[in-house]
């Protein structure tokens, strides 16, 4: 290693301000404060996501197989779904690339954007939620917040997570002619299961 580089980095670490001495500035609450499940669903659908609605008596594993009948490799991080690949076996991004359906629990969702938040607490590796073909997200309706302002104020995950991502539907891209392609660089579908 370069001694000068190491010395500079150590000086930065030693002099980093602490949150107690330098609190984040207050954020004004702006925008529509509707944090309803209906608003979340409407926003999710605009961005290509969908809700995995159970039929009577159906468990999550059965709903996943109904939605993705060709799925062979299902990896779940939640007790509601068993899957076929134990999450403990996913140790590298290459392992995650073989997954057909990833099942995770989001700590919260944002109604205005139909987005869900995931961090290292939910993902065994950062790319876990992006390399599989499809993702099913378990979300509590009580964990939906109205917008980014309320999420920043109310959700501690913004301050405690080392890594965080907001997902709003499946991956998508559009070319100059406006042709929208879903699943271009990431998951091909995002479904939310309300629990």
PDB file of C-alpha atoms in Angstrom:
ATOM      1  CA  UNK A   1       0.000   0.000   0.000  1.00  0.00           C
ATOM      2  CA  UNK A   2       0.929   3.621  -0.396  1.00  0.00           C
ATOM      3  CA  UNK A   3       1.923   5.073   3.037  1.00  0.00           C
ATOM      4  CA  UNK A   4       0.763   8.609   2.134  1.00  0.00           C
ATOM      5  CA  UNK A   5      -2.622   7.294   0.974  1.00  0.00           C
ATOM      6  CA  UNK A   6      -3.055   5.227   4.140  1.00  0.00           C
ATOM      7  CA  UNK A   7      -2.118   8.207   6.294  1.00  0.00           C
ATOM      8  CA  UNK A   8      -4.665  10.451   4.557  1.00  0.00           C
ATOM      9  CA  UNK A   9      -7.440   7.858   4.839  1.00  0.00           C
ATOM     10  CA  UNK A  10      -6.685   7.258   8.522  1.00  0.00           C
ATOM     11  CA  UNK A  11      -6.765  11.017   9.194  1.00  0.00           C
ATOM     12  CA  UNK A  12     -10.188  11.197   7.519  1.00  0.00           C
ATOM     13  CA  UNK A  13     -11.483   8.296   9.610  1.00  0.00           C
ATOM     14  CA  UNK A  14     -10.159   9.840  12.826  1.00  0.00           C
ATOM     15  CA  UNK A  15     -11.712  13.242  12.126  1.00  0.00           C
ATOM     16  CA  UNK A  16     -15.054  12.138  10.714  1.00  0.00           C
ATOM     17  CA  UNK A  17     -17.900  14.029  12.434  1.00  0.00           C
ATOM     18  CA  UNK A  18     -20.299  11.958  14.507  1.00  0.00           C
ATOM     19  CA  UNK A  19     -24.078  12.150  14.058  1.00  0.00           C
ATOM     20  CA  UNK A  20     -24.428  13.264  17.677  1.00  0.00           C
ATOM     21  CA  UNK A  21     -22.230  16.331  17.103  1.00  0.00           C
ATOM     22  CA  UNK A  22     -23.577  17.119  13.647  1.00  0.00           C
ATOM     23  CA  UNK A  23     -27.247  16.133  13.355  1.00  0.00           C
ATOM     24  CA  UNK A  24     -28.890  16.118   9.951  1.00  0.00           C
ATOM     25  CA  UNK A  25     -30.952  19.199   9.125  1.00  0.00           C
ATOM     26  CA  UNK A  26     -34.715  19.001   9.634  1.00  0.00           C
ATOM     27  CA  UNK A  27     -36.746  18.256   6.533  1.00  0.00           C
ATOM     28  CA  UNK A  28     -39.998  20.002   5.826  1.00  0.00           C
ATOM     29  CA  UNK A  29     -42.962  17.775   5.163  1.00  0.00           C
ATOM     30  CA  UNK A  30     -44.116  18.581   1.663  1.00  0.00           C
ATOM     31  CA  UNK A  31     -46.505  17.116  -0.864  1.00  0.00           C
ATOM     32  CA  UNK A  32     -49.471  14.831  -0.668  1.00  0.00           C
ATOM     33  CA  UNK A  33     -49.511  12.959   2.661  1.00  0.00           C
ATOM     34  CA  UNK A  34     -51.699  10.093   1.424  1.00  0.00           C
ATOM     35  CA  UNK A  35     -49.899   6.927   2.551  1.00  0.00           C
ATOM     36  CA  UNK A  36     -52.677   4.559   1.526  1.00  0.00           C
ATOM     37  CA  UNK A  37     -52.251   1.111   0.072  1.00  0.00           C
ATOM     38  CA  UNK A  38     -54.403   2.203  -2.896  1.00  0.00           C
ATOM     39  CA  UNK A  39     -52.079   5.096  -3.773  1.00  0.00           C
ATOM     40  CA  UNK A  40     -49.041   2.807  -3.458  1.00  0.00           C
ATOM     41  CA  UNK A  41     -50.638   0.224  -5.784  1.00  0.00           C
ATOM     42  CA  UNK A  42     -51.613   2.849  -8.375  1.00  0.00           C
ATOM     43  CA  UNK A  43     -48.068   4.255  -8.432  1.00  0.00           C
ATOM     44  CA  UNK A  44     -46.522   0.772  -8.529  1.00  0.00           C
ATOM     45  CA  UNK A  45     -48.617  -0.197 -11.545  1.00  0.00           C
ATOM     46  CA  UNK A  46     -47.714   2.979 -13.448  1.00  0.00           C
ATOM     47  CA  UNK A  47     -44.071   1.906 -13.210  1.00  0.00           C
ATOM     48  CA  UNK A  48     -44.712  -1.665 -14.336  1.00  0.00           C
ATOM     49  CA  UNK A  49     -44.934  -3.356 -10.938  1.00  0.00           C
ATOM     50  CA  UNK A  50     -47.881  -5.420  -9.806  1.00  0.00           C
ATOM     51  CA  UNK A  51     -49.562  -6.787  -6.699  1.00  0.00           C
ATOM     52  CA  UNK A  52     -49.548 -10.519  -6.067  1.00  0.00           C
ATOM     53  CA  UNK A  53     -53.077 -10.933  -4.759  1.00  0.00           C
ATOM     54  CA  UNK A  54     -53.785 -14.228  -2.986  1.00  0.00           C
ATOM     55  CA  UNK A  55     -56.724 -16.374  -3.924  1.00  0.00           C
ATOM     56  CA  UNK A  56     -58.725 -17.820  -1.036  1.00  0.00           C
ATOM     57  CA  UNK A  57     -56.587 -19.963   1.254  1.00  0.00           C
ATOM     58  CA  UNK A  58     -53.443 -19.507  -0.837  1.00  0.00           C
ATOM     59  CA  UNK A  59     -50.020 -19.220   0.790  1.00  0.00           C
ATOM     60  CA  UNK A  60     -47.145 -17.171  -0.640  1.00  0.00           C
ATOM     61  CA  UNK A  61     -45.335 -20.199  -2.126  1.00  0.00           C
ATOM     62  CA  UNK A  62     -48.489 -21.150  -4.027  1.00  0.00           C
ATOM     63  CA  UNK A  63     -49.038 -17.586  -5.244  1.00  0.00           C
ATOM     64  CA  UNK A  64     -45.464 -17.413  -6.526  1.00  0.00           C
ATOM     65  CA  UNK A  65     -45.898 -20.651  -8.481  1.00  0.00           C
ATOM     66  CA  UNK A  66     -49.187 -19.366  -9.897  1.00  0.00           C
ATOM     67  CA  UNK A  67     -47.496 -16.123 -11.047  1.00  0.00           C
ATOM     68  CA  UNK A  68     -44.242 -17.786 -12.212  1.00  0.00           C
ATOM     69  CA  UNK A  69     -45.131 -21.378 -13.199  1.00  0.00           C
ATOM     70  CA  UNK A  70     -41.827 -21.969 -15.040  1.00  0.00           C
ATOM     71  CA  UNK A  71     -39.648 -20.894 -12.088  1.00  0.00           C
ATOM     72  CA  UNK A  72     -37.184 -23.575 -11.037  1.00  0.00           C
ATOM     73  CA  UNK A  73     -34.888 -21.649  -8.671  1.00  0.00           C
ATOM     74  CA  UNK A  74     -36.744 -19.629  -6.020  1.00  0.00           C
ATOM     75  CA  UNK A  75     -34.678 -18.056  -3.256  1.00  0.00           C
ATOM     76  CA  UNK A  76     -36.475 -16.610  -0.254  1.00  0.00           C
ATOM     77  CA  UNK A  77     -35.234 -14.522   2.662  1.00  0.00           C
ATOM     78  CA  UNK A  78     -38.641 -14.583   4.379  1.00  0.00           C
ATOM     79  CA  UNK A  79     -40.279 -17.340   6.450  1.00  0.00           C
ATOM     80  CA  UNK A  80     -43.565 -17.017   4.516  1.00  0.00           C
ATOM     81  CA  UNK A  81     -41.944 -18.581   1.418  1.00  0.00           C
ATOM     82  CA  UNK A  82     -39.699 -21.623   1.423  1.00  0.00           C
ATOM     83  CA  UNK A  83     -38.320 -21.537  -2.112  1.00  0.00           C
ATOM     84  CA  UNK A  84     -36.000 -24.126  -3.664  1.00  0.00           C
ATOM     85  CA  UNK A  85     -32.608 -22.510  -2.996  1.00  0.00           C
ATOM     86  CA  UNK A  86     -31.606 -21.772   0.610  1.00  0.00           C
ATOM     87  CA  UNK A  87     -30.485 -18.157   0.907  1.00  0.00           C
ATOM     88  CA  UNK A  88     -27.368 -19.295   2.787  1.00  0.00           C
ATOM     89  CA  UNK A  89     -26.063 -20.795  -0.464  1.00  0.00           C
ATOM     90  CA  UNK A  90     -26.089 -17.403  -2.215  1.00  0.00           C
ATOM     91  CA  UNK A  91     -22.626 -16.082  -1.446  1.00  0.00           C
ATOM     92  CA  UNK A  92     -21.587 -14.344  -4.683  1.00  0.00           C
ATOM     93  CA  UNK A  93     -23.310 -12.367  -7.448  1.00  0.00           C
ATOM     94  CA  UNK A  94     -22.708 -15.357  -9.714  1.00  0.00           C
ATOM     95  CA  UNK A  95     -24.843 -17.486  -7.366  1.00  0.00           C
ATOM     96  CA  UNK A  96     -27.662 -14.924  -7.550  1.00  0.00           C
ATOM     97  CA  UNK A  97     -27.587 -14.930 -11.355  1.00  0.00           C
ATOM     98  CA  UNK A  98     -29.179 -18.405 -11.423  1.00  0.00           C
ATOM     99  CA  UNK A  99     -32.270 -17.317  -9.458  1.00  0.00           C
ATOM    100  CA  UNK A 100     -35.616 -17.223 -11.225  1.00  0.00           C
ATOM    101  CA  UNK A 101     -37.570 -15.624  -8.350  1.00  0.00           C
ATOM    102  CA  UNK A 102     -36.121 -13.699  -5.414  1.00  0.00           C
ATOM    103  CA  UNK A 103     -38.358 -13.183  -2.371  1.00  0.00           C
ATOM    104  CA  UNK A 104     -37.496 -10.396   0.106  1.00  0.00           C
ATOM    105  CA  UNK A 105     -39.234  -8.311   2.765  1.00  0.00           C
ATOM    106  CA  UNK A 106     -39.109  -4.540   2.380  1.00  0.00           C
ATOM    107  CA  UNK A 107     -38.948  -2.517   5.605  1.00  0.00           C
ATOM    108  CA  UNK A 108     -41.113   0.161   3.995  1.00  0.00           C
ATOM    109  CA  UNK A 109     -42.701   1.403   0.789  1.00  0.00           C
ATOM    110  CA  UNK A 110     -43.338   4.906  -0.564  1.00  0.00           C
ATOM    111  CA  UNK A 111     -46.889   5.530  -1.797  1.00  0.00           C
ATOM    112  CA  UNK A 112     -46.096   8.497  -4.063  1.00  0.00           C
ATOM    113  CA  UNK A 113     -43.654   6.472  -6.171  1.00  0.00           C
ATOM    114  CA  UNK A 114     -44.822   2.894  -5.607  1.00  0.00           C
ATOM    115  CA  UNK A 115     -41.291   2.176  -4.428  1.00  0.00           C
ATOM    116  CA  UNK A 116     -39.884  -0.258  -1.913  1.00  0.00           C
ATOM    117  CA  UNK A 117     -36.679   0.213   0.085  1.00  0.00           C
ATOM    118  CA  UNK A 118     -34.083  -2.539   0.453  1.00  0.00           C
ATOM    119  CA  UNK A 119     -30.732  -2.417   2.243  1.00  0.00           C
ATOM    120  CA  UNK A 120     -27.971  -4.784   3.310  1.00  0.00           C
ATOM    121  CA  UNK A 121     -30.307  -5.908   6.125  1.00  0.00           C
ATOM    122  CA  UNK A 122     -32.601  -7.563   3.577  1.00  0.00           C
ATOM    123  CA  UNK A 123     -30.035  -8.560   0.948  1.00  0.00           C
ATOM    124  CA  UNK A 124     -27.353 -11.194   1.576  1.00  0.00           C
ATOM    125  CA  UNK A 125     -25.319  -9.528  -1.195  1.00  0.00           C
ATOM    126  CA  UNK A 126     -26.113  -6.128  -2.718  1.00  0.00           C
ATOM    127  CA  UNK A 127     -26.947  -7.521  -6.156  1.00  0.00           C
ATOM    128  CA  UNK A 128     -29.301 -10.176  -4.751  1.00  0.00           C
ATOM    129  CA  UNK A 129     -32.417  -8.166  -5.629  1.00  0.00           C
ATOM    130  CA  UNK A 130     -31.247  -7.311  -9.156  1.00  0.00           C
ATOM    131  CA  UNK A 131     -29.761 -10.445 -10.707  1.00  0.00           C
ATOM    132  CA  UNK A 132     -32.733 -12.797 -10.510  1.00  0.00           C
ATOM    133  CA  UNK A 133     -35.363 -12.811 -13.220  1.00  0.00           C
ATOM    134  CA  UNK A 134     -38.268 -11.777 -10.977  1.00  0.00           C
ATOM    135  CA  UNK A 135     -38.646 -10.331  -7.487  1.00  0.00           C
ATOM    136  CA  UNK A 136     -41.512 -10.770  -5.035  1.00  0.00           C
ATOM    137  CA  UNK A 137     -41.506  -8.229  -2.222  1.00  0.00           C
ATOM    138  CA  UNK A 138     -43.337  -8.836   1.056  1.00  0.00           C
ATOM    139  CA  UNK A 139     -44.583  -5.497   2.401  1.00  0.00           C
ATOM    140  CA  UNK A 140     -46.758  -4.558   5.354  1.00  0.00           C
ATOM    141  CA  UNK A 141     -49.443  -1.998   4.420  1.00  0.00           C
ATOM    142  CA  UNK A 142     -48.688  -0.307   7.762  1.00  0.00           C
ATOM    143  CA  UNK A 143     -45.104   0.299   6.558  1.00  0.00           C
ATOM    144  CA  UNK A 144     -46.159   2.520   3.642  1.00  0.00           C
ATOM    145  CA  UNK A 145     -45.154   6.159   3.989  1.00  0.00           C
ATOM    146  CA  UNK A 146     -46.517   9.014   1.870  1.00  0.00           C
ATOM    147  CA  UNK A 147     -43.467  10.362   0.024  1.00  0.00           C
ATOM    148  CA  UNK A 148     -39.685  10.835   0.174  1.00  0.00           C
ATOM    149  CA  UNK A 149     -40.028  13.638   2.738  1.00  0.00           C
ATOM    150  CA  UNK A 150     -41.976  11.460   5.158  1.00  0.00           C
ATOM    151  CA  UNK A 151     -39.699   8.476   4.454  1.00  0.00           C
ATOM    152  CA  UNK A 152     -36.646  10.553   5.341  1.00  0.00           C
ATOM    153  CA  UNK A 153     -38.285  11.806   8.529  1.00  0.00           C
ATOM    154  CA  UNK A 154     -39.995   8.627   9.722  1.00  0.00           C
ATOM    155  CA  UNK A 155     -37.819   5.735   8.580  1.00  0.00           C
ATOM    156  CA  UNK A 156     -34.575   5.069  10.489  1.00  0.00           C
ATOM    157  CA  UNK A 157     -33.276   2.890   7.631  1.00  0.00           C
ATOM    158  CA  UNK A 158     -32.093   6.022   5.810  1.00  0.00           C
ATOM    159  CA  UNK A 159     -29.733   6.769   8.695  1.00  0.00           C
ATOM    160  CA  UNK A 160     -28.687   3.236   9.617  1.00  0.00           C
ATOM    161  CA  UNK A 161     -28.213   1.510   6.261  1.00  0.00           C
ATOM    162  CA  UNK A 162     -24.772   1.311   4.699  1.00  0.00           C
ATOM    163  CA  UNK A 163     -26.369   0.467   1.364  1.00  0.00           C
ATOM    164  CA  UNK A 164     -29.877   1.217   0.231  1.00  0.00           C
ATOM    165  CA  UNK A 165     -31.906   1.073  -2.944  1.00  0.00           C
ATOM    166  CA  UNK A 166     -35.401   2.201  -3.865  1.00  0.00           C
ATOM    167  CA  UNK A 167     -36.997  -0.080  -6.431  1.00  0.00           C
ATOM    168  CA  UNK A 168     -39.973   1.175  -8.411  1.00  0.00           C
ATOM    169  CA  UNK A 169     -41.148  -1.701 -10.542  1.00  0.00           C
ATOM    170  CA  UNK A 170     -38.979  -3.830 -12.808  1.00  0.00           C
ATOM    171  CA  UNK A 171     -35.877  -2.623 -14.577  1.00  0.00           C
ATOM    172  CA  UNK A 172     -36.658  -0.573 -17.680  1.00  0.00           C
ATOM    173  CA  UNK A 173     -34.989   1.427 -20.406  1.00  0.00           C
ATOM    174  CA  UNK A 174     -36.205   3.358 -23.435  1.00  0.00           C
ATOM    175  CA  UNK A 175     -34.401   4.312 -26.621  1.00  0.00           C
ATOM    176  CA  UNK A 176     -34.596   7.583 -28.517  1.00  0.00           C
ATOM    177  CA  UNK A 177     -37.717   6.447 -30.343  1.00  0.00           C
ATOM    178  CA  UNK A 178     -39.469   5.911 -27.000  1.00  0.00           C
ATOM    179  CA  UNK A 179     -39.624   2.120 -27.118  1.00  0.00           C
ATOM    180  CA  UNK A 180     -39.825   0.967 -23.503  1.00  0.00           C
ATOM    181  CA  UNK A 181     -38.180  -2.338 -22.628  1.00  0.00           C
ATOM    182  CA  UNK A 182     -38.790  -3.828 -19.183  1.00  0.00           C
ATOM    183  CA  UNK A 183     -36.242  -6.097 -17.564  1.00  0.00           C
ATOM    184  CA  UNK A 184     -33.365  -4.626 -19.546  1.00  0.00           C
ATOM    185  CA  UNK A 185     -30.690  -4.471 -16.830  1.00  0.00           C
ATOM    186  CA  UNK A 186     -32.366  -6.125 -13.877  1.00  0.00           C
ATOM    187  CA  UNK A 187     -35.480  -7.973 -12.795  1.00  0.00           C
ATOM    188  CA  UNK A 188     -38.146  -8.528 -15.424  1.00  0.00           C
ATOM    189  CA  UNK A 189     -41.023  -8.223 -12.958  1.00  0.00           C
ATOM    190  CA  UNK A 190     -41.616  -6.860  -9.461  1.00  0.00           C
ATOM    191  CA  UNK A 191     -44.627  -8.099  -7.505  1.00  0.00           C
ATOM    192  CA  UNK A 192     -45.699  -6.978  -4.038  1.00  0.00           C
ATOM    193  CA  UNK A 193     -47.337  -9.378  -1.576  1.00  0.00           C
ATOM    194  CA  UNK A 194     -49.055  -7.502   1.243  1.00  0.00           C
ATOM    195  CA  UNK A 195     -48.604  -9.242   4.602  1.00  0.00           C
TER     196      UNK A 195
END
